[in-house]
CSV table of C-alpha atoms in Angstrom, one decimal:
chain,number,residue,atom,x,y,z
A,1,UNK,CA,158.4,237.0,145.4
A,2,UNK,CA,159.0,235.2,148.6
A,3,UNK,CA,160.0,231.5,148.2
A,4,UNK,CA,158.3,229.1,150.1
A,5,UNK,CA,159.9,227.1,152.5
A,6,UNK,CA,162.0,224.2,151.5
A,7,UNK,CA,163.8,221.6,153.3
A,8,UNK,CA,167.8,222.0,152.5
A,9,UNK,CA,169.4,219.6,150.8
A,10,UNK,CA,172.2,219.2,153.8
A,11,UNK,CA,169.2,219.0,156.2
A,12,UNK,CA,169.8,215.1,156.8
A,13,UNK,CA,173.1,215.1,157.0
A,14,UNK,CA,174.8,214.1,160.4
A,15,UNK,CA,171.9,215.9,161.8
A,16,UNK,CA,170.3,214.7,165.0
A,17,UNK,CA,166.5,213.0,164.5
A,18,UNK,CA,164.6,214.2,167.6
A,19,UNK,CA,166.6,218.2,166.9
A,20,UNK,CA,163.6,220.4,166.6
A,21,UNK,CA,163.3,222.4,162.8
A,22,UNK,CA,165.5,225.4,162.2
A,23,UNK,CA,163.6,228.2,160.2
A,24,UNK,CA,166.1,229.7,157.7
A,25,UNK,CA,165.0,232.9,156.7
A,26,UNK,CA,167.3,234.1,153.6
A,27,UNK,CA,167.8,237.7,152.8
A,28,UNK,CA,167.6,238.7,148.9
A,29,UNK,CA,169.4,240.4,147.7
A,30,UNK,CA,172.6,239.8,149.7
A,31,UNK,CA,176.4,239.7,149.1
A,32,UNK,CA,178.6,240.6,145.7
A,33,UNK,CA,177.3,243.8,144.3
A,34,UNK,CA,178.0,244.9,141.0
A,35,UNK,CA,180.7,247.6,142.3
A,36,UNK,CA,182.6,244.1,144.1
A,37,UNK,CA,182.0,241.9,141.3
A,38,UNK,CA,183.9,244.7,138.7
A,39,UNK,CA,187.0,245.3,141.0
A,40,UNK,CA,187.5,241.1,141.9
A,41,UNK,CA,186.7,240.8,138.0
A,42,UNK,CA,189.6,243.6,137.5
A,43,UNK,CA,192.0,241.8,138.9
A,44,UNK,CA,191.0,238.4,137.5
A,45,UNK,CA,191.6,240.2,133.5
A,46,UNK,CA,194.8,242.0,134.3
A,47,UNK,CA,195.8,238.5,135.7
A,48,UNK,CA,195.2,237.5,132.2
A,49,UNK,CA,196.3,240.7,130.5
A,50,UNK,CA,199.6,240.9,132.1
A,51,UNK,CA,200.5,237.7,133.9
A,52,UNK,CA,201.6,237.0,137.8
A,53,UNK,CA,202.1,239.2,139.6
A,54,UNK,CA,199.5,241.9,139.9
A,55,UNK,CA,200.0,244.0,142.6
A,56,UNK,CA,196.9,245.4,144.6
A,57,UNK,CA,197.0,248.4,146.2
A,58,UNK,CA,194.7,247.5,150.0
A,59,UNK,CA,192.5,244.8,149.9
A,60,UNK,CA,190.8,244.8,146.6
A,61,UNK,CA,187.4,244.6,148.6
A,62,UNK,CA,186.9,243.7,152.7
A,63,UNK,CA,186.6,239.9,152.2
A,64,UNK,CA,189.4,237.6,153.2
A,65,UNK,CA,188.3,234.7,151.3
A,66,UNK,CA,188.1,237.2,148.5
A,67,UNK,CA,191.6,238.3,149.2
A,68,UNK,CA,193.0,234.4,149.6
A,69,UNK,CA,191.5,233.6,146.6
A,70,UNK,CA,193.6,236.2,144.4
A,71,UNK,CA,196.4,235.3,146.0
A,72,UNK,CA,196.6,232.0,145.2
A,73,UNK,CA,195.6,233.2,141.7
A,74,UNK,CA,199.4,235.2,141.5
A,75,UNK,CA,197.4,238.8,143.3
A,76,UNK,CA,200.3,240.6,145.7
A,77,UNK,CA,198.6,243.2,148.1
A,78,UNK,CA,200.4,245.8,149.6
A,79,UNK,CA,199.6,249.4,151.3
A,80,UNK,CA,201.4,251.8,149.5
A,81,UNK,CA,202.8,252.3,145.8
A,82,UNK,CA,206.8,252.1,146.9
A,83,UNK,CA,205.9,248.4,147.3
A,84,UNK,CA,205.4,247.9,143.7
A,85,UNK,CA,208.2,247.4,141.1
A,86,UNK,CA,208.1,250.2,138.6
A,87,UNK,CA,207.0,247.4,135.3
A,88,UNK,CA,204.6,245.6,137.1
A,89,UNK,CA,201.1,246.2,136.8
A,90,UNK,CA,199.2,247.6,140.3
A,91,UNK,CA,195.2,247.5,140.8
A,92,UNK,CA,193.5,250.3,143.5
A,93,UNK,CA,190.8,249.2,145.6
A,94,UNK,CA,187.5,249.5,145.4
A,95,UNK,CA,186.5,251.9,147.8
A,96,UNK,CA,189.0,254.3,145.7
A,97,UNK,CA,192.2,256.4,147.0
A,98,UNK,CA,193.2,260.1,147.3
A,99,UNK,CA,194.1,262.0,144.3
A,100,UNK,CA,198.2,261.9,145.2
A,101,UNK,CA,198.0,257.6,144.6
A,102,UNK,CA,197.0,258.1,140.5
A,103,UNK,CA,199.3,261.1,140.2
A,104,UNK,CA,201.9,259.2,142.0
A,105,UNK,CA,201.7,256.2,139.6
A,106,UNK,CA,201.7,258.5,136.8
A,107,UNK,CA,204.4,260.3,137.5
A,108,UNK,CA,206.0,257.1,137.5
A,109,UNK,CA,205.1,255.7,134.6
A,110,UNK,CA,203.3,252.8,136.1
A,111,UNK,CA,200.9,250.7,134.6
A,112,UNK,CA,197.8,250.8,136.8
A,113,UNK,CA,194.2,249.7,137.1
A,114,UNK,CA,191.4,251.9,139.0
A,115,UNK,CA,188.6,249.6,140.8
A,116,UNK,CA,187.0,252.1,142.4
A,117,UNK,CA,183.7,251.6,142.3
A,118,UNK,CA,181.8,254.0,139.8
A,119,UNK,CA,179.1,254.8,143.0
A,120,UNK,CA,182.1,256.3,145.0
A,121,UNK,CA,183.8,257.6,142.1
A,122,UNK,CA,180.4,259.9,141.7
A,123,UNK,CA,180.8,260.9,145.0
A,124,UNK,CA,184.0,262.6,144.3
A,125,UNK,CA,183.1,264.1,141.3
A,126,UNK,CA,180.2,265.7,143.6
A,127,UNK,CA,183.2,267.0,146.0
A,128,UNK,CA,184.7,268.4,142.6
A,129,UNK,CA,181.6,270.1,141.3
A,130,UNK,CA,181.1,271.5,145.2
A,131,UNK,CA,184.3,273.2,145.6
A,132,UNK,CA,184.1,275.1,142.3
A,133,UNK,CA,180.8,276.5,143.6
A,134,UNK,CA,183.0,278.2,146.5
A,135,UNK,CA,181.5,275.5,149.3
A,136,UNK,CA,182.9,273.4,152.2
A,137,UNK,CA,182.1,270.0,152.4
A,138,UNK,CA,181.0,268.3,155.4
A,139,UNK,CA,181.6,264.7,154.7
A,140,UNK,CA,179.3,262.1,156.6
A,141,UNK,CA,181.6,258.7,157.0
A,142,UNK,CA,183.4,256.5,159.4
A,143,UNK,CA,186.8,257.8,160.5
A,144,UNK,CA,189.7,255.9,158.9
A,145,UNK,CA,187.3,254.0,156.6
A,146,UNK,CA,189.1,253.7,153.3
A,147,UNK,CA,186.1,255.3,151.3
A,148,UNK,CA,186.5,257.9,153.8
A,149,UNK,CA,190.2,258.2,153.1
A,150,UNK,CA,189.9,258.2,149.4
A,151,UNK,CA,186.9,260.9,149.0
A,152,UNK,CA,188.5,263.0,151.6
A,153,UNK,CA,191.7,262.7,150.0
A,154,UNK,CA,190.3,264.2,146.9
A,155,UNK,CA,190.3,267.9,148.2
A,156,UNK,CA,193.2,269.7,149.3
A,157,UNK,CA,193.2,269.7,153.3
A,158,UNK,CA,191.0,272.1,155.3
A,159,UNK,CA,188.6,272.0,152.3
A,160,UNK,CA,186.2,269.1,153.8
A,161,UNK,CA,185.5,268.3,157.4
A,162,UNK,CA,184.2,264.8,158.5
A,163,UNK,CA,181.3,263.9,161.2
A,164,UNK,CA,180.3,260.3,162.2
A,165,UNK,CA,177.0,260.7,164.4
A,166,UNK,CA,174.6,263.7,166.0
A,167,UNK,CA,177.4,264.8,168.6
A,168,UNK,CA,179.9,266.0,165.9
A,169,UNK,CA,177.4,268.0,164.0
A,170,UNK,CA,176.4,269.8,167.4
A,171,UNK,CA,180.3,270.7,167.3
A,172,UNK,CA,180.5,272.5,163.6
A,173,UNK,CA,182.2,275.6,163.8
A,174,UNK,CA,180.7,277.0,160.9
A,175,UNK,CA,178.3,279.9,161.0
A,176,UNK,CA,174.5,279.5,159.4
A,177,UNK,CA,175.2,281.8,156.5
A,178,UNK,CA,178.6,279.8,155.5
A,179,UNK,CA,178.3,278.6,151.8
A,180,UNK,CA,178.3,274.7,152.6
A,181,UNK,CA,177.7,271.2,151.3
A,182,UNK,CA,177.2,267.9,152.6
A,183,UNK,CA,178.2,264.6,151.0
A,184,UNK,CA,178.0,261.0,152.2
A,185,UNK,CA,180.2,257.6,152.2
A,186,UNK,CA,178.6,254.9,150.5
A,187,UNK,CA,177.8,252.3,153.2
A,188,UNK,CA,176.3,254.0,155.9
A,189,UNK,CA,172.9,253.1,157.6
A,190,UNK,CA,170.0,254.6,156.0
A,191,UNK,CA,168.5,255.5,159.0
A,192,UNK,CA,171.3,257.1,160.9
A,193,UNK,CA,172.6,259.2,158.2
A,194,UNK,CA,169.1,260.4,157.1
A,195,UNK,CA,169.3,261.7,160.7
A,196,UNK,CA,172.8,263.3,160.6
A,197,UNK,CA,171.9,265.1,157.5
A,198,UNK,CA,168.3,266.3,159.1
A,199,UNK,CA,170.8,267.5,161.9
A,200,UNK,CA,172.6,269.4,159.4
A,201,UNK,CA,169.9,270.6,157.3
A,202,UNK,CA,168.2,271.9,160.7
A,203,UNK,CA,171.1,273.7,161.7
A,204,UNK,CA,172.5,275.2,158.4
A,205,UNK,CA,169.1,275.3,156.3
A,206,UNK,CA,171.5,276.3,153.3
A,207,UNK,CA,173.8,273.7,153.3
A,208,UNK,CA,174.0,272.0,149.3
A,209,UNK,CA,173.4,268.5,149.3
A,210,UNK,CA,173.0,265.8,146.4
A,211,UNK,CA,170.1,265.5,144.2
A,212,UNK,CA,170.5,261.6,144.8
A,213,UNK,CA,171.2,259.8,148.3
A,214,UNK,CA,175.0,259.0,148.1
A,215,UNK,CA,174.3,255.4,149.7
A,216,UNK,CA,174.6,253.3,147.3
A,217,UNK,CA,171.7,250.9,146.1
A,218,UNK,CA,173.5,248.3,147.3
A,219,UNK,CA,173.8,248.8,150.8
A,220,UNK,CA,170.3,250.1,150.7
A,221,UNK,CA,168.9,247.1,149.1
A,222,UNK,CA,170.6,245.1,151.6
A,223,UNK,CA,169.2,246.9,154.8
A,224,UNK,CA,166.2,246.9,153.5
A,225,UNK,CA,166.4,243.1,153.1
A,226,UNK,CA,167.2,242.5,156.9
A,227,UNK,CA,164.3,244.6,158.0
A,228,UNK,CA,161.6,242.4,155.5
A,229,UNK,CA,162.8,239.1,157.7
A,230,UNK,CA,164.3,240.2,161.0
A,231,UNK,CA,160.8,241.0,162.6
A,232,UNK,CA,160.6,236.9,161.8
A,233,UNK,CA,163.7,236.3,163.7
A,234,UNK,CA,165.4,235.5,166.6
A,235,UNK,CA,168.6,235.5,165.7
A,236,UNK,CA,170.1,237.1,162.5
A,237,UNK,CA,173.4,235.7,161.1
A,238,UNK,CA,175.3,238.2,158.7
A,239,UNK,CA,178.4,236.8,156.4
A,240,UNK,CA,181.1,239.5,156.6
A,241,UNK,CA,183.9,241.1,157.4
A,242,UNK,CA,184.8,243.1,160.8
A,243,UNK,CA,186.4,245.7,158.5
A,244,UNK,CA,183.3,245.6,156.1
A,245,UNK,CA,181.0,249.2,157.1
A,246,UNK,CA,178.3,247.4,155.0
A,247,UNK,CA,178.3,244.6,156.8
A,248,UNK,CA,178.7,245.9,160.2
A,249,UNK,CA,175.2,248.1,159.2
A,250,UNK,CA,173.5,244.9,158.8
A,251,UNK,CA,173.7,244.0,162.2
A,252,UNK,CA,173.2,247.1,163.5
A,253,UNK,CA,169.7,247.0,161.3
A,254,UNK,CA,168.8,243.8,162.7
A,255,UNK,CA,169.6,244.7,166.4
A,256,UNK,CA,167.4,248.0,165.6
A,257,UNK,CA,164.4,245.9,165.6
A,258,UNK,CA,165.1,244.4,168.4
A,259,UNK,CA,166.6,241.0,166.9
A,260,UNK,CA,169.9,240.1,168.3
A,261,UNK,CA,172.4,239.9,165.1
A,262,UNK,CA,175.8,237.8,164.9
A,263,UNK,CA,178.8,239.0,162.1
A,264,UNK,CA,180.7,236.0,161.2
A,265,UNK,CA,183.3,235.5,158.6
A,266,UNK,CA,182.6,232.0,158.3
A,267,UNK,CA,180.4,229.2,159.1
A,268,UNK,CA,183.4,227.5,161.7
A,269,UNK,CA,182.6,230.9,163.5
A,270,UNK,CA,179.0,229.6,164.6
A,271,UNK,CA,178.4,228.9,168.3
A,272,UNK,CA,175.9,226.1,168.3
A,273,UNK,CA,174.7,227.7,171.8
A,274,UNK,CA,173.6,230.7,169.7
A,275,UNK,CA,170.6,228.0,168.5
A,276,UNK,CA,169.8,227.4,172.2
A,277,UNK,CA,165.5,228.1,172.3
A,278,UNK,CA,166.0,229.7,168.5
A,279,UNK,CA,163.4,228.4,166.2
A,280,UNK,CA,164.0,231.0,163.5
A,281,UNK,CA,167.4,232.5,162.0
A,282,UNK,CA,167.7,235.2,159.4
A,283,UNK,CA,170.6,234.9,157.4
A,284,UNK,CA,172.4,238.0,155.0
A,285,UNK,CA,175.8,238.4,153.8
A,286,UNK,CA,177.4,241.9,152.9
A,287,UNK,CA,178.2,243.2,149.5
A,288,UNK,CA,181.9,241.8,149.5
A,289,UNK,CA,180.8,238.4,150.8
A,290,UNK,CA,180.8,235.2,148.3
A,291,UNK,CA,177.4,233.6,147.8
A,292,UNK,CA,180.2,230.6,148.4
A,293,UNK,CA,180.2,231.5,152.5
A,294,UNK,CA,176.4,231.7,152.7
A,295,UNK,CA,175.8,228.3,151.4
A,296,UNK,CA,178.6,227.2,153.5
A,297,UNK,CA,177.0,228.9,156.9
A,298,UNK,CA,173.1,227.3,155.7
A,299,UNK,CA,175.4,223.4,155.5
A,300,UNK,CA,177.0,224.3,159.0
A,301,UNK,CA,173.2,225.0,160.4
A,302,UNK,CA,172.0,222.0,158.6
A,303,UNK,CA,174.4,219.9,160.3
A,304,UNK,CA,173.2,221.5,164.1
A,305,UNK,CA,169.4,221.2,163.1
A,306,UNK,CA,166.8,220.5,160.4
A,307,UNK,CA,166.7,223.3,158.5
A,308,UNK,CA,163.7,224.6,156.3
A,309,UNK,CA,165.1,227.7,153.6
A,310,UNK,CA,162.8,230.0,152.8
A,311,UNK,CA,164.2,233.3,150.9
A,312,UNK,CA,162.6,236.9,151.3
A,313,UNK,CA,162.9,239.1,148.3
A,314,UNK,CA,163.5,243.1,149.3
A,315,UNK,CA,164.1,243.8,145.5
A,316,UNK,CA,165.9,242.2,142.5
A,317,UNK,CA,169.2,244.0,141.4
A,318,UNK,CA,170.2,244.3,137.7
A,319,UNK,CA,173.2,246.3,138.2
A,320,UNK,CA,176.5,245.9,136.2
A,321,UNK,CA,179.3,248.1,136.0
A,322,UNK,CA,181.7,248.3,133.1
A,323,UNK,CA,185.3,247.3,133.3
A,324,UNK,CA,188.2,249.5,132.6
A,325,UNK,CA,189.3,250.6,129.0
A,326,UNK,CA,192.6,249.3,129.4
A,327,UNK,CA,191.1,245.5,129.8
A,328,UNK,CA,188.3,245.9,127.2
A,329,UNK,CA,190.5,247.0,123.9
């Protein structure tokens, strides 16, 4: 259910009488999932469980204030396992890591912590399952991602073969009678990559895909938030990261429908001419964004104009993910 619209409780504060009323249209649901409240939650208990320092393997999700935050709390973050001392505990990211980072740390005896989140961890069981059946995967992601990375990292080389758009599945080299399989990271746009894999299915009307859409709920949830409100819009403000692919969908989702959209990281990053003739602004944040920022950005507003909050429900999310054996014994 919608809420109505509401005055905000910041609304008088410092903000200029005659300035005409700001329509704040709030996306639900928006920010944490359950996949980034496990893996922040991770490092939190082995904090607890083993003491300063953990290490972290990557950011632990793409969030900076995320990332500050467990650093202050005794969290070390490095790129690669030679940075870690052999006793001391070491956490993988959420958006999982090739096979060779586990059987590294095993064959080192290290103690370590997987946050991957279980939605991508299904995805490479699916790769699993598909190469037994004799199958090339053709993996829809972004290049360089590291979901991408860590899914495609789970098959030996040569086995999976990535496309980003329309124009790289024109460019398969694969005949139509080739046993294949397509798969797909977790934080694409729905729209796009229901295109790509029509592409794919039109082209190789074999081709294996998964009985359930790869894209997490998450992600979907979230676009699907952005398109209830950003018809309402002029302007659409989303809370995230410029290395978050969830976040950078949102936009794209807003600008879709033909409402300009704004990525910001935090509220200091508002350009009070971005109000200029605006008399309603959609606001979302992506999955690794702190409900924290958002209230901090709807303050910011309500320090520019009067501003009247009114939240549009998509769908409510129930999700929770369990935590690692190691942490629950």
């Amino acid at each position: 259910m919608n809420a109505p619209f509401q005055d905000s409780d910041t609304a008088a504060s410092g903000t200029p009488a005659s300035a005409a009323p700001l329509n704040l249209l709030i996306a639900a649901p928006r920010g944490f999932c359950a996949g980034v409240d496990r893996a922040i939650e991770i490092v939190e208990k082995s904090l607890e469980r083993y003491g300063a320092p953990v290490y972290v393997r990557h950011e632990i999700v793409h969030n900076k204030y995320v990332v500050e935050g467990l650093k202050a709390k005794g969290a070390i973050f490095v790129k690669e396992l030679d940075e870690v001392p052999g006793d001391a505990p070491v956490v993988f990211s959420a958006h999982g890591v090739p096979k060779a980072v586990p059987a590294e740390a095993e064959r080192r005896n290290m103690i370590y912590l997987d946050a991957t989140c279980p939605l991508v961890s299904k995805v490479h069981r699916q790769a699993e399952r598909q190469l037994e059946k004799g199958r090339h995967i053709i993996f829809v992601g972004h290049e360089g991602h590291p979901e991408v990375i860590g899914t495609m990292g789970q098959v030996a080389p040569g086995e999976m073969t990535l496309v980003e758009n329309l124009e790289d599945v024109g460019k398969l080299p694969f005949d139509t009678d080739e046993k294949l399989a397509y798969l797909t990271q977790t934080t694409l746009s729905v729209d796009d990559t229901r295109e790509v894999i029509n592409a794919l299915e039109l082209r190789y009307p074999n081709i294996s895909g998964p009985k359930a859409e790869d894209i997490c709920y998450a992600t979907s949830n979230r676009q699907a938030a952005v398109k209830d409100l950003a018809r309402d819009c002029d302007l659409v403000l989303v809370v995230g990261a410029p290395n978050s692919s969830n976040s950078l969908r949102l936009v794209e989702v807003a600008e879709r429908l033909g409402t300009p959209g704004k990525l910001i990281q935090r509220a200091s990053e508002i350009d009070p001419a971005w109000l200029d003739g605006v008399e309603t602004i959609g606001l979302t944040a992506g999955a690794s964004a702190p409900e924290i920022l958002v209230r901090e950005v709807v303050d910011a507003l309500a320090k520019l104009r009067p501003v009247k909050e009114q939240t549009i429900t998509a769908v409510e999310e129930k999700m929770v993910f369990k935590l690692p054996r190691q942490l629950t014994e």
